[in-house]
Coordinates of C-alpha atoms in Angstrom, one line a residue:
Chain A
X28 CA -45.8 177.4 -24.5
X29 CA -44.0 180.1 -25.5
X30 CA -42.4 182.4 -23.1
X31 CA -40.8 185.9 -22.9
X32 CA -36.9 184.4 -22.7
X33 CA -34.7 186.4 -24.4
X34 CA -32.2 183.2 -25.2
X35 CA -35.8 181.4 -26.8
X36 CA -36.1 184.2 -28.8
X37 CA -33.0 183.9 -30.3
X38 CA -33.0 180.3 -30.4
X39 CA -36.8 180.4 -32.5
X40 CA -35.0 182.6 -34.9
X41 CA -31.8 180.6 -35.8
X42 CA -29.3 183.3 -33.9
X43 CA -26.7 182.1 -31.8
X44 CA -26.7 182.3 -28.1
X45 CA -24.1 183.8 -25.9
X46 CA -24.9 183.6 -22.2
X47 CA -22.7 184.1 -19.3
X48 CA -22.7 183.9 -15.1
X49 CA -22.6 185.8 -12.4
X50 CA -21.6 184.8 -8.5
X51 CA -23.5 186.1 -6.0
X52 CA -21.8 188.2 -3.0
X53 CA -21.1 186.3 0.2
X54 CA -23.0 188.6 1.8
X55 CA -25.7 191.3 1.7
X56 CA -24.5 194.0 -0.7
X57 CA -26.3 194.2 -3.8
X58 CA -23.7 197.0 -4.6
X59 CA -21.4 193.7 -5.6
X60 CA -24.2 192.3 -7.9
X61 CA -25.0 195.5 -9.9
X62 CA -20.9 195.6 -10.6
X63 CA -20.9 192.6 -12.2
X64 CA -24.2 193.2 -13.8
X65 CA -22.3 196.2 -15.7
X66 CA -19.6 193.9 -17.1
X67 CA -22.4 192.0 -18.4
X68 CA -24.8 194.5 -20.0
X69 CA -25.3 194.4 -23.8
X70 CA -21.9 191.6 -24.0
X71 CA -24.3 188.5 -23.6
X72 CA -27.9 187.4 -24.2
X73 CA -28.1 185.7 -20.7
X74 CA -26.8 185.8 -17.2
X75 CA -26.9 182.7 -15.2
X76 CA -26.8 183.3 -11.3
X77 CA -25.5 180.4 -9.8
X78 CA -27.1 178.9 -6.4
X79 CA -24.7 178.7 -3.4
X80 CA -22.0 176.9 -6.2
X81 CA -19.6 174.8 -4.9
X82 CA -22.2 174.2 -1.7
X83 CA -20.5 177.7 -0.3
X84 CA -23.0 179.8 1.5
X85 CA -24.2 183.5 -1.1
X86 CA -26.5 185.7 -1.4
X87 CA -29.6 183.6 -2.8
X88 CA -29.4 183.0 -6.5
X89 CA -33.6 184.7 -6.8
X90 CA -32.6 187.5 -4.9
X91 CA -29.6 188.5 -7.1
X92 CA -31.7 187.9 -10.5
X93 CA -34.4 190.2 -9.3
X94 CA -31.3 193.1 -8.7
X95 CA -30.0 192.1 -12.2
X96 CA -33.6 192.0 -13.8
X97 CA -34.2 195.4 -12.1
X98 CA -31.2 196.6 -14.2
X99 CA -32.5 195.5 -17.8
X100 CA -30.6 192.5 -17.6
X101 CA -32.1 189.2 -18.4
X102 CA -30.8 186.5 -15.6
X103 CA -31.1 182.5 -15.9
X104 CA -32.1 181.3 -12.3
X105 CA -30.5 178.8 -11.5
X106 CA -31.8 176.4 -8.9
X107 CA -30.5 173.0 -7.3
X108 CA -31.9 169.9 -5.5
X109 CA -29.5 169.9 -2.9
X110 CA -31.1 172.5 -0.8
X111 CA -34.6 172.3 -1.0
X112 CA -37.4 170.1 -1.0
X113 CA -40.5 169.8 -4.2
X114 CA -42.3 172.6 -1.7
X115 CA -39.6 175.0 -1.3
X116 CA -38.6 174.7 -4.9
X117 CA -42.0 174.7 -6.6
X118 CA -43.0 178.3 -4.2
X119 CA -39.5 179.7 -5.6
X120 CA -40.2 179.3 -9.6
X121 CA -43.5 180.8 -8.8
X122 CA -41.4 183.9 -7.1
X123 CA -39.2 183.5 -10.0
X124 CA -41.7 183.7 -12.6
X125 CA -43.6 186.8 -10.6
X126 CA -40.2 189.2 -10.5
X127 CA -40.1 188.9 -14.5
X128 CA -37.6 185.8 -14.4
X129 CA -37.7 184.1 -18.1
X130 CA -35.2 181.2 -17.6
X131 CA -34.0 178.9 -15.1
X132 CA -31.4 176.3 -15.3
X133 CA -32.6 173.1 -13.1
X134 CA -29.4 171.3 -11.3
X135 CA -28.7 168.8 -9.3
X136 CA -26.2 170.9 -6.9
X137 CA -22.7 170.1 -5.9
X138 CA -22.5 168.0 -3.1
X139 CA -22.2 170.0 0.1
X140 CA -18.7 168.3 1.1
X141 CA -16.9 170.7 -1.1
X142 CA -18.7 173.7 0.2
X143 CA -18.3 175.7 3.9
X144 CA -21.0 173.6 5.5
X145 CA -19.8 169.9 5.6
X146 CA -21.7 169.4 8.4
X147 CA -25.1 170.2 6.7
X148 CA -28.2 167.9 6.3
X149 CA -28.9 167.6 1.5
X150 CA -32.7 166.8 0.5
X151 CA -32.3 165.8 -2.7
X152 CA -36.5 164.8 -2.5
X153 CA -36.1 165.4 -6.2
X154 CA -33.6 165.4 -8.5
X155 CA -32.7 167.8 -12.0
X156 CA -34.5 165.8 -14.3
X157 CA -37.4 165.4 -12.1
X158 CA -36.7 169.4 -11.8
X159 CA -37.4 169.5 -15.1
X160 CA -40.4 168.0 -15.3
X161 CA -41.6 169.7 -12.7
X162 CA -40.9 173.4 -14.1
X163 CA -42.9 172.1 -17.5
X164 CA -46.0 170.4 -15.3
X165 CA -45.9 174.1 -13.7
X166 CA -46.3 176.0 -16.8
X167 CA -47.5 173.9 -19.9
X168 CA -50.0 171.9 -17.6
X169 CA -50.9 174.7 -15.0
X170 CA -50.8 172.0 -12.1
X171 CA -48.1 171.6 -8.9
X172 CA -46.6 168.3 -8.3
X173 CA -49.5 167.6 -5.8
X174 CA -51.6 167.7 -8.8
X175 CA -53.2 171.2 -7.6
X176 CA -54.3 174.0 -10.1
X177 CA -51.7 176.9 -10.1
X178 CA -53.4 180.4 -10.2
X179 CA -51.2 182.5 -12.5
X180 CA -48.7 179.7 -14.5
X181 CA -45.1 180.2 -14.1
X182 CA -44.2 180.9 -18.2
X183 CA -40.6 180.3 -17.6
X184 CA -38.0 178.7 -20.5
X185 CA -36.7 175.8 -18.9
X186 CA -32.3 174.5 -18.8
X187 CA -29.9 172.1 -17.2
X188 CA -26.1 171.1 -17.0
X189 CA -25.0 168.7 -19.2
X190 CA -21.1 167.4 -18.2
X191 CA -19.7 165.5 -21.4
X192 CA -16.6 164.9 -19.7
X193 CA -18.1 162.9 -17.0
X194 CA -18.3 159.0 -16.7
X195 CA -20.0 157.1 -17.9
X196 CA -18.8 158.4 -21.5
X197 CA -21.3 156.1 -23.2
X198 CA -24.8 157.6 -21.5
X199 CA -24.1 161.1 -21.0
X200 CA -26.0 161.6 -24.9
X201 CA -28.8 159.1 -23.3
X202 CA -29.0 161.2 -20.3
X203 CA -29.0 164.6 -22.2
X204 CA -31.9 162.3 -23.7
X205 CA -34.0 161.8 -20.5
X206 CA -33.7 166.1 -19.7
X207 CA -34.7 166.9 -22.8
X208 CA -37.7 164.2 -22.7
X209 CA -38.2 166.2 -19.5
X210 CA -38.8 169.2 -20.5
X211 CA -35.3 170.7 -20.9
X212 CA -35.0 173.2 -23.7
X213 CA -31.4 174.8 -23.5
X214 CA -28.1 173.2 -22.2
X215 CA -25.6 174.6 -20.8
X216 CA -22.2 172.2 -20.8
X217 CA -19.4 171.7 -17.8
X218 CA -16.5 174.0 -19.4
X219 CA -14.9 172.1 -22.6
X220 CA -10.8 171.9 -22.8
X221 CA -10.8 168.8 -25.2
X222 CA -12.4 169.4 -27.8
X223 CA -11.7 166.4 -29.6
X224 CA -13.8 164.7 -26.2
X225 CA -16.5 167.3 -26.6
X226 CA -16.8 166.6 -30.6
X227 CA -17.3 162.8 -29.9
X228 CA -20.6 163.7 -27.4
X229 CA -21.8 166.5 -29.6
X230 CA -21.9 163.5 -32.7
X231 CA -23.9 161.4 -30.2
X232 CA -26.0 164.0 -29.2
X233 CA -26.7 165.0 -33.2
X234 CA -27.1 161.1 -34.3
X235 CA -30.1 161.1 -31.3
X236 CA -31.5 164.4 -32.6
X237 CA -31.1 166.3 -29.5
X238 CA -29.3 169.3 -30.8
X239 CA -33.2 170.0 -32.9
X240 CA -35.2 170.1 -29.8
X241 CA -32.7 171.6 -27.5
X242 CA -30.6 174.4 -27.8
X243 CA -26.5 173.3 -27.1
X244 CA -24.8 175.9 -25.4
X245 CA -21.2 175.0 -25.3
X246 CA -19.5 176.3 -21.8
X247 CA -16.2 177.6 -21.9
X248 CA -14.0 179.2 -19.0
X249 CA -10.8 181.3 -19.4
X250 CA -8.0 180.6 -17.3
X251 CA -6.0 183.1 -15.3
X252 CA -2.9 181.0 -15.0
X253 CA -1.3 178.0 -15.0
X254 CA -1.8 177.0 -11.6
X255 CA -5.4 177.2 -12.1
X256 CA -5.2 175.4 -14.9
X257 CA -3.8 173.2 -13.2
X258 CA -5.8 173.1 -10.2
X259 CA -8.7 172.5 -12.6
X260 CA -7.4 169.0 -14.2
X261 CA -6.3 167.7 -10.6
X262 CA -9.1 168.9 -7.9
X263 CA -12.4 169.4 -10.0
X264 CA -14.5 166.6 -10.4
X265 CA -15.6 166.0 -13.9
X266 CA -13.5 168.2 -15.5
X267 CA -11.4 167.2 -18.7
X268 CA -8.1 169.4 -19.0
X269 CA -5.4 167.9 -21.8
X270 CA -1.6 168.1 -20.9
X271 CA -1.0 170.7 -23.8
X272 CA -3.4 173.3 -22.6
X273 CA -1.5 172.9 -19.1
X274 CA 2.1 173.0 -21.2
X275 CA 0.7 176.2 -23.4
X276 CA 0.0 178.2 -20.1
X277 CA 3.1 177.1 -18.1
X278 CA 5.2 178.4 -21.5
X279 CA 3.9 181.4 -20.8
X280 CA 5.3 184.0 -18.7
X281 CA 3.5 184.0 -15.6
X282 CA 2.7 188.3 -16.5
X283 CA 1.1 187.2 -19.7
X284 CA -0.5 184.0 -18.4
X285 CA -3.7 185.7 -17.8
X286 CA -4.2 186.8 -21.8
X287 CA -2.6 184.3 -23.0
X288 CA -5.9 182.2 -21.4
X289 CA -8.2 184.6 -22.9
X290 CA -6.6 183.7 -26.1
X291 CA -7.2 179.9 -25.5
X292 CA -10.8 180.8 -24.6
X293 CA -10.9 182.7 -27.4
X294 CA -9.9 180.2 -29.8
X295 CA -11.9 177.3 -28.3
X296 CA -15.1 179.8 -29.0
X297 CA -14.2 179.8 -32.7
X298 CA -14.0 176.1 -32.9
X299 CA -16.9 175.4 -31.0
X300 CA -19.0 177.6 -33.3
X301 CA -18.1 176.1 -36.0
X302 CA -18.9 172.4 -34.2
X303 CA -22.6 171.2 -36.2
X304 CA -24.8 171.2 -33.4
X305 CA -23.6 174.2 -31.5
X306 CA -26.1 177.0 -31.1
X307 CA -24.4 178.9 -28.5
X308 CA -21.4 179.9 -26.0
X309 CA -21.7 180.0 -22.4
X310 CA -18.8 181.8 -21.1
X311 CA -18.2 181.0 -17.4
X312 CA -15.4 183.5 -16.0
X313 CA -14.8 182.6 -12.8
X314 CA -15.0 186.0 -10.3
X315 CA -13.4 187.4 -13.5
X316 CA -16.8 188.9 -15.2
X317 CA -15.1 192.1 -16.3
X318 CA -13.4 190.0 -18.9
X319 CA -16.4 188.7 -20.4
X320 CA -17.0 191.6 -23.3
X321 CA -13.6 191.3 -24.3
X322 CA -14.3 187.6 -24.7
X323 CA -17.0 188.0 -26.7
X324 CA -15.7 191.3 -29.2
X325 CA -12.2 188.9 -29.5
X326 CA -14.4 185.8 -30.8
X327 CA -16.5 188.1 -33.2
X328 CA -19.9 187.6 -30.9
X329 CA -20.4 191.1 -30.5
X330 CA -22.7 193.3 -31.0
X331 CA -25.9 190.6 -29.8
X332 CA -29.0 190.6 -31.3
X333 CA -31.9 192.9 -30.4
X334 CA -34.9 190.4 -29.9
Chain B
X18 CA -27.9 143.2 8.5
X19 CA -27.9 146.6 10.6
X20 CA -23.8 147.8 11.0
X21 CA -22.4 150.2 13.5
X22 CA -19.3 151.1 15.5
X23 CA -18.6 151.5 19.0
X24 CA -18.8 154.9 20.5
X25 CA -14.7 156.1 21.5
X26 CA -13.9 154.7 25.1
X27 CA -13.5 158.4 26.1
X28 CA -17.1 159.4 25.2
X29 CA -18.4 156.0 26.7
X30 CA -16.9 157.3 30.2
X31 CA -18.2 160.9 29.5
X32 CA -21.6 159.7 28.7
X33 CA -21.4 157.6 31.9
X34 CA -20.5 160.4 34.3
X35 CA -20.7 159.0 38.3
X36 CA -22.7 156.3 37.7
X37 CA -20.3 153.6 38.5
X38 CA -22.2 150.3 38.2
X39 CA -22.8 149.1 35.3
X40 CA -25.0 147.0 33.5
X41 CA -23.3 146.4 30.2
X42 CA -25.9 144.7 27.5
X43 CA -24.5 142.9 24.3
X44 CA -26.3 142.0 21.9
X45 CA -26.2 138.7 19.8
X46 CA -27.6 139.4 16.3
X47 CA -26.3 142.4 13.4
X48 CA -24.1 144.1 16.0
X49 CA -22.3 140.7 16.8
X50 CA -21.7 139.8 13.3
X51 CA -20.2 143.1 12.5
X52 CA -17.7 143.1 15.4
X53 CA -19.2 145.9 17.7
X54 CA -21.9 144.9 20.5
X55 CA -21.4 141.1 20.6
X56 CA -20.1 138.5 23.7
X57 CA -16.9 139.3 22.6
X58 CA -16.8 143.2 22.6
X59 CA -18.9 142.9 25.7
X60 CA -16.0 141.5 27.5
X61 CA -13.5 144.0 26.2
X62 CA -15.6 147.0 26.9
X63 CA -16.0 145.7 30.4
X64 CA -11.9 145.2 30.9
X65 CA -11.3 148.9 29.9
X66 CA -13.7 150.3 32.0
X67 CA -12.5 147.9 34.9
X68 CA -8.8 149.0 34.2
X69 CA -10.1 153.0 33.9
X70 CA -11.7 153.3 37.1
X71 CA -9.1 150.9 38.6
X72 CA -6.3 153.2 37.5
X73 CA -8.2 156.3 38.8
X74 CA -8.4 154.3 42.1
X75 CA -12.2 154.5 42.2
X76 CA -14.8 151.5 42.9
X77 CA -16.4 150.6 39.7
X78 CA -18.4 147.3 38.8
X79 CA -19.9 146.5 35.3
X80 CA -22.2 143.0 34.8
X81 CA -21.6 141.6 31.3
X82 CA -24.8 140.3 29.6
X83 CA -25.3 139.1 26.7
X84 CA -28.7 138.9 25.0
X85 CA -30.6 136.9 22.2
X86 CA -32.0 140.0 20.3
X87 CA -32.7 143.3 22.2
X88 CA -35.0 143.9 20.0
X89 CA -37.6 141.1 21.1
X90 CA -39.3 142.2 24.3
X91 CA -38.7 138.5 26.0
X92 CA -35.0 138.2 25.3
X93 CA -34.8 142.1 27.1
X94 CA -37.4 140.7 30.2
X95 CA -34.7 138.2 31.1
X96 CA -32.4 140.6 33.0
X97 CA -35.6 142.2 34.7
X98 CA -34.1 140.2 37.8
X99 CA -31.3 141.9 38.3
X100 CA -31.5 145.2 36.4
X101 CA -32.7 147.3 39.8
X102 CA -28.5 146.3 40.8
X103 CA -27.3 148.8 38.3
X104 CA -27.2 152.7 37.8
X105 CA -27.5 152.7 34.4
X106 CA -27.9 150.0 31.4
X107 CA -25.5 150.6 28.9
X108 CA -26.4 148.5 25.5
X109 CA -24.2 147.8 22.8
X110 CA -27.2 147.1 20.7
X111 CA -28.2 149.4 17.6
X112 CA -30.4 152.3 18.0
X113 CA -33.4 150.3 17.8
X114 CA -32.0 147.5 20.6
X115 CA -31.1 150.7 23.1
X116 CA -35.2 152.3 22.5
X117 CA -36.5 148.9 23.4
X118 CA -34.3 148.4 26.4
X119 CA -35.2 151.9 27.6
X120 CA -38.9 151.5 27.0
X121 CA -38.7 147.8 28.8
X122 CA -37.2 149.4 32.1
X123 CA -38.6 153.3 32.2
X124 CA -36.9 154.2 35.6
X125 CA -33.4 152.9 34.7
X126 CA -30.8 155.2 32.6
X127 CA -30.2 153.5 29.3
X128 CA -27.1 154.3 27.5
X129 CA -26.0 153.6 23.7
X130 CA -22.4 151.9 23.2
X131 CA -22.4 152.2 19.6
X132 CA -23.2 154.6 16.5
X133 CA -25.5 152.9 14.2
X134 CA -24.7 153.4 10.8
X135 CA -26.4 151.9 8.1
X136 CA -27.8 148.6 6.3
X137 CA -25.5 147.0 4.8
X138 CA -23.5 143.9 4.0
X139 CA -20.1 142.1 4.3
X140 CA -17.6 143.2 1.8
X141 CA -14.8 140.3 3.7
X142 CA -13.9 139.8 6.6
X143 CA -13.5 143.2 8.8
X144 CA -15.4 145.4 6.1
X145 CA -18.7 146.3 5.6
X146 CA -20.7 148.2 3.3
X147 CA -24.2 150.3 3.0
X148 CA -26.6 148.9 0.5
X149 CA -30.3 150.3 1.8
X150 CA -31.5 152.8 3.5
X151 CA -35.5 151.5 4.0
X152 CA -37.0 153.8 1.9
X153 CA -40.2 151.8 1.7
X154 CA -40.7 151.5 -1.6
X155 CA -38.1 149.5 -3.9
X156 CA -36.8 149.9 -7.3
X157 CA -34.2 148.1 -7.6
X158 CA -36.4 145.8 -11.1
X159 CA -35.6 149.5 -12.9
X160 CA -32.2 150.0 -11.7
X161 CA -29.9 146.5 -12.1
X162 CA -30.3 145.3 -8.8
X163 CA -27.8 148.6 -7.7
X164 CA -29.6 151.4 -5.2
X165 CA -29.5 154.8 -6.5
X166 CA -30.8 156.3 -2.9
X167 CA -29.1 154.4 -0.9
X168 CA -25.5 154.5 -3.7
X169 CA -25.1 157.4 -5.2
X170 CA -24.4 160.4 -2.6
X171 CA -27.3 162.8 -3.8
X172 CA -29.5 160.0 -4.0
X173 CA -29.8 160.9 -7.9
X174 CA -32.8 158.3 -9.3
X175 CA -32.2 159.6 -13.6
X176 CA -28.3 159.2 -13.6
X177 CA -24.8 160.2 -12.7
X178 CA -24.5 163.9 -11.7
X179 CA -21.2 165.4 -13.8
X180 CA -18.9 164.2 -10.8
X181 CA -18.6 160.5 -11.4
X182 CA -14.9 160.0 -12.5
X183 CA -13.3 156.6 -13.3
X184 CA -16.4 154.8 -11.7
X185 CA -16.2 156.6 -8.4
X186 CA -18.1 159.3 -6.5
X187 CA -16.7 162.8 -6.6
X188 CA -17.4 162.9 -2.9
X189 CA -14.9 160.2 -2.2
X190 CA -12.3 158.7 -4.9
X191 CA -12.8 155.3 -2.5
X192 CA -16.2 155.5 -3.3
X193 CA -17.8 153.6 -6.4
X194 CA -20.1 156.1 -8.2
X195 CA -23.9 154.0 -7.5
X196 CA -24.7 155.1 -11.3
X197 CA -21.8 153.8 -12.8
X198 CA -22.5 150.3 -10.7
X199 CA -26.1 150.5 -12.2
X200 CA -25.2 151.0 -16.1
X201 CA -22.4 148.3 -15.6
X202 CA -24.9 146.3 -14.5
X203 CA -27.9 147.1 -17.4
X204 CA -25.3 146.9 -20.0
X205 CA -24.1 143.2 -18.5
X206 CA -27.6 142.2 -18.3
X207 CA -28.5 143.6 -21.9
X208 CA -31.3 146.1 -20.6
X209 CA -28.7 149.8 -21.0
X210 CA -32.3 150.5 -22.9
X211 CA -34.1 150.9 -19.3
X212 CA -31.7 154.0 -18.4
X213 CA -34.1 155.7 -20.8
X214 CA -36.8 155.5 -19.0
X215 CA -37.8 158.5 -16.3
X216 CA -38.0 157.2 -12.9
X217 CA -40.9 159.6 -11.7
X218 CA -40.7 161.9 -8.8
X219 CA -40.1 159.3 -5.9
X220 CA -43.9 159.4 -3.1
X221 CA -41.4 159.5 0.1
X222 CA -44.2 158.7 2.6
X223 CA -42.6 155.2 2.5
X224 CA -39.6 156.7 3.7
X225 CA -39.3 158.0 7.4
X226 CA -40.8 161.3 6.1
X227 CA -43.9 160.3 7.0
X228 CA -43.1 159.9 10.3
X229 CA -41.8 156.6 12.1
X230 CA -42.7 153.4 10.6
X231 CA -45.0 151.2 12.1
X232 CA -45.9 147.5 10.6
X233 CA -49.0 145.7 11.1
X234 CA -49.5 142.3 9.6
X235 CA -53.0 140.7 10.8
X236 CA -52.1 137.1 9.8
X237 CA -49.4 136.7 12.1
X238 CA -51.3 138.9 15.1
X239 CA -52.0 136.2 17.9

């Protein structure tokens, strides 16, 4: 079924896809949301609004689409497992899909350890693939979970996170494999550093044929220095950050460290483009969304296509 | 076999307040072989509490008993004798062993001894480890014999989330990730091909969500 996503649009007729994210506030001002809205508007073809990321308590990820959807933007919802059981996530994509919501990117969650609630109880009574397949039951098949008819389908185009960096190497192309068997028809990837690492997945994912029913959106994220850089390789699980990028950003003086990761951003893009398989960018800046249209002019993304 | 530990001393003579005779309740099954409600911890539990009250210069007497099972209603009858001696019962038995003590005497405070934890197994000697959390319904024919509920820390039944690192769980480097345990364990046993397959959304009423458990089997019922 074909539905009114922007990023389907684009992907039906051969463009390439630049998305990007926004955080929601940690707390009630939609004043903070509409900000980063502007950064955003007319630079990508997306905006994904993460879901309490890193298990830290925001403003709800629906809540924040429907500000940015008010604005003419076209927001991703992005929705985990971790908080919310097949009821409580089923009645949300039906609130998505009535505010206007064309896309939403189906995660498993980070574990709440990380976040400001240790303490907390997950659910987990389904997980992203089953997500998935629960977003296309809603819409292609008209039916909940429970097998009920749904009045008014949810016509949403339907994502995940794929992490190519993550153990074990050898499955993650199988496991893209099971989403997209799912239902999953865009990816966006964990932020790519080695490239040499990212090429090696993307061939596995192309010999399995994945990159024709799914659109690959490669996920990059500029640095601001080299102690986040370095931060990154150490304390983020999953994530795959080569000495030399760490050596390039500690070369550089610590005023100029901020470009000079825009640069490497910059430069990853052009490689990743070229990468066969590729059919878009996701550019993840990190409470650093202002830099986002600079990104995109420097990498020759701009202007987007008017679907 | 069900694993626990035993509650800090401090808490145990918290929990107790100025009840000061004591009927203290081992246990002689899981709790015994993991080194927490047992003859032997019995007897230890008692000499600190003995020495506590003895150092605060207060009368204090505590009963060691050690039963079969507590959770058998005719090993937990046998103290019926002398139970009415005490203030309080306090078991060293898991969760279920302190319910059925409590439900066996209904006038008598009944005190737990010990967090229960999990099911589990012995690694060696002095370390144990969770392998099932009774979900009802098992799976273990699709996933190498290695539980992705009661394994992998989001309980993840289609794969490793983008946190498994080196074979371990992003939650805790000690930690092996479940998922990477389960495709060691397809590839060994030549069936990696069975990853491909969707384990449906999981029908939890097995699980404790429908409430607690009860088992009926008519063939055994006298």
């Amino acid at each position: 079924m074909k539905t009114n996503s922007k990023i389907e649009k684009i992907w039906d007729s051969g463009g390439f896809i630049v998305t990007s994210e926004c955080g929601p506030p940690r707390g009630a001002d939609a004043e903070i949301v509409r900000k980063k809205g502007e950064y955003l508007r007319g630079v990508v073809d997306g905006v994904n609004v993460t879901d309490n990321q890193t298990s830290v308590v925001r403003m709800s990820s629906l809540s924040a689409c429907a500000i940015l959807k008010g604005m003419g933007l076209e927001p991703i919802l992005q929705m985990v497992c971790r908080d919310r059981n097949r009821i409580a996530l089923q009645s949300d994509i039906l609130g998505a899909a009535a505010l206007g919501i064309n896309n939403m990117l189906c995660l498993s969650g980070d574990h709440q350890k990380f976040g400001d609630h240790p303490q907390g109880k997950n659910v987990y009574d389904i997980d992203s693939m089953q997500l998935i397949q629960t977003v296309r039951q809603m819409r292609d098949e008209g039916k909940f979970l429970g097998g009920d008819e749904i009045k008014g389908k949810p016509v949403i185009f339907i994502g995940a996170a794929e992490n190519p960096f993550a153990d074990p190497f050898e499955i993650r192309a199988a496991r893209l494999g099971k989403k997209v068997k799912s239902g999953c028809q865009f990816i966006q990837t964990q932020c790519i550093y080695n490239l040499e690492k990212f090429s090696r997945w993307m061939q596995m994912v192309c010999d399995r044929g994945l990159h024709e029913k799914c659109a690959i959106l490669a996920g990059v994220t500029p640095m601001k220095s080299a102690g986040m850089a370095n931060y990154m390789k150490k304390n983020v699980p999953g994530m795959d950050v080569p000495d030399a990028l760490i050596e390039r950003m500690k070369g550089t003086p610590k005023e100029k460290q901020a470009e000079e990761g825009i640069n490497i951003c910059v430069e990853s893009i052009q490689q990743l483009r070229e990468m066969p398989g590729v059919r878009g960018i996701h550019i993840m800046a990190i409470e650093w969304e202002e830099k986002v249209a600079e990104i995109v002019k420097a990498a020759g993304l701009f202007p987007r296509p008017e679907v | 076999m069900i694993v626990g530990n035993r509650k800090e001393f401090q808490e145990i003579v918290g929990m107790l307040g100025s009840n000061r005779r004591v009927l203290l309740l081992g246990c002689n099954e899981c709790v015994t072989v993991c080194g927490v409600g047992g003859e032997k911890e019995v007897g230890v539990l008692a000499s600190e509490l003995r020495i506590h009250w003895k150092t605060a210069g207060e009368t204090f007497e505590v009963k060691e008993h050690t039963l079969e099972r507590q959770c058998d209603y005719e090993y937990i009858d046998q103290v019926r004798g002398f139970v009415g001696d005490y203030d309080v019962i306090l078991s060293m038995a898991c969760g279920a062993g302190v319910q059925y003590v409590a439900e066996a005497y209904k006038t008598k405070l009944v005190m737990p001894a010990v967090n229960t934890t999990f099911l589990g197994v012995t690694l060696e000697q002095g370390v144990w480890s969770e392998r099932c959390q009774g979900c009802g319904a098992c799976i273990l024919d699709m996933t190498g014999g290695v539980c992705p509920i009661a394994r992998c820390a989001k309980s993840l039944m289609n794969g490793p989330c983008g946190g498994s690192s080196g074979g371990k769980c992003e939650v805790d480097k000690e930690v092996d990730c479940g998922w990477q345990l389960i495709i060691d364990r397809l590839t060994e046993l030549g069936q990696l091909d069975r990853y491909e397959d969707i384990i449906p959304v999981k029908d939890w009423r097995s699980s404790r969500e429908a409430g607690p458990r009860k088992r009926i089997r008519e063939d055994l019922r006298l």
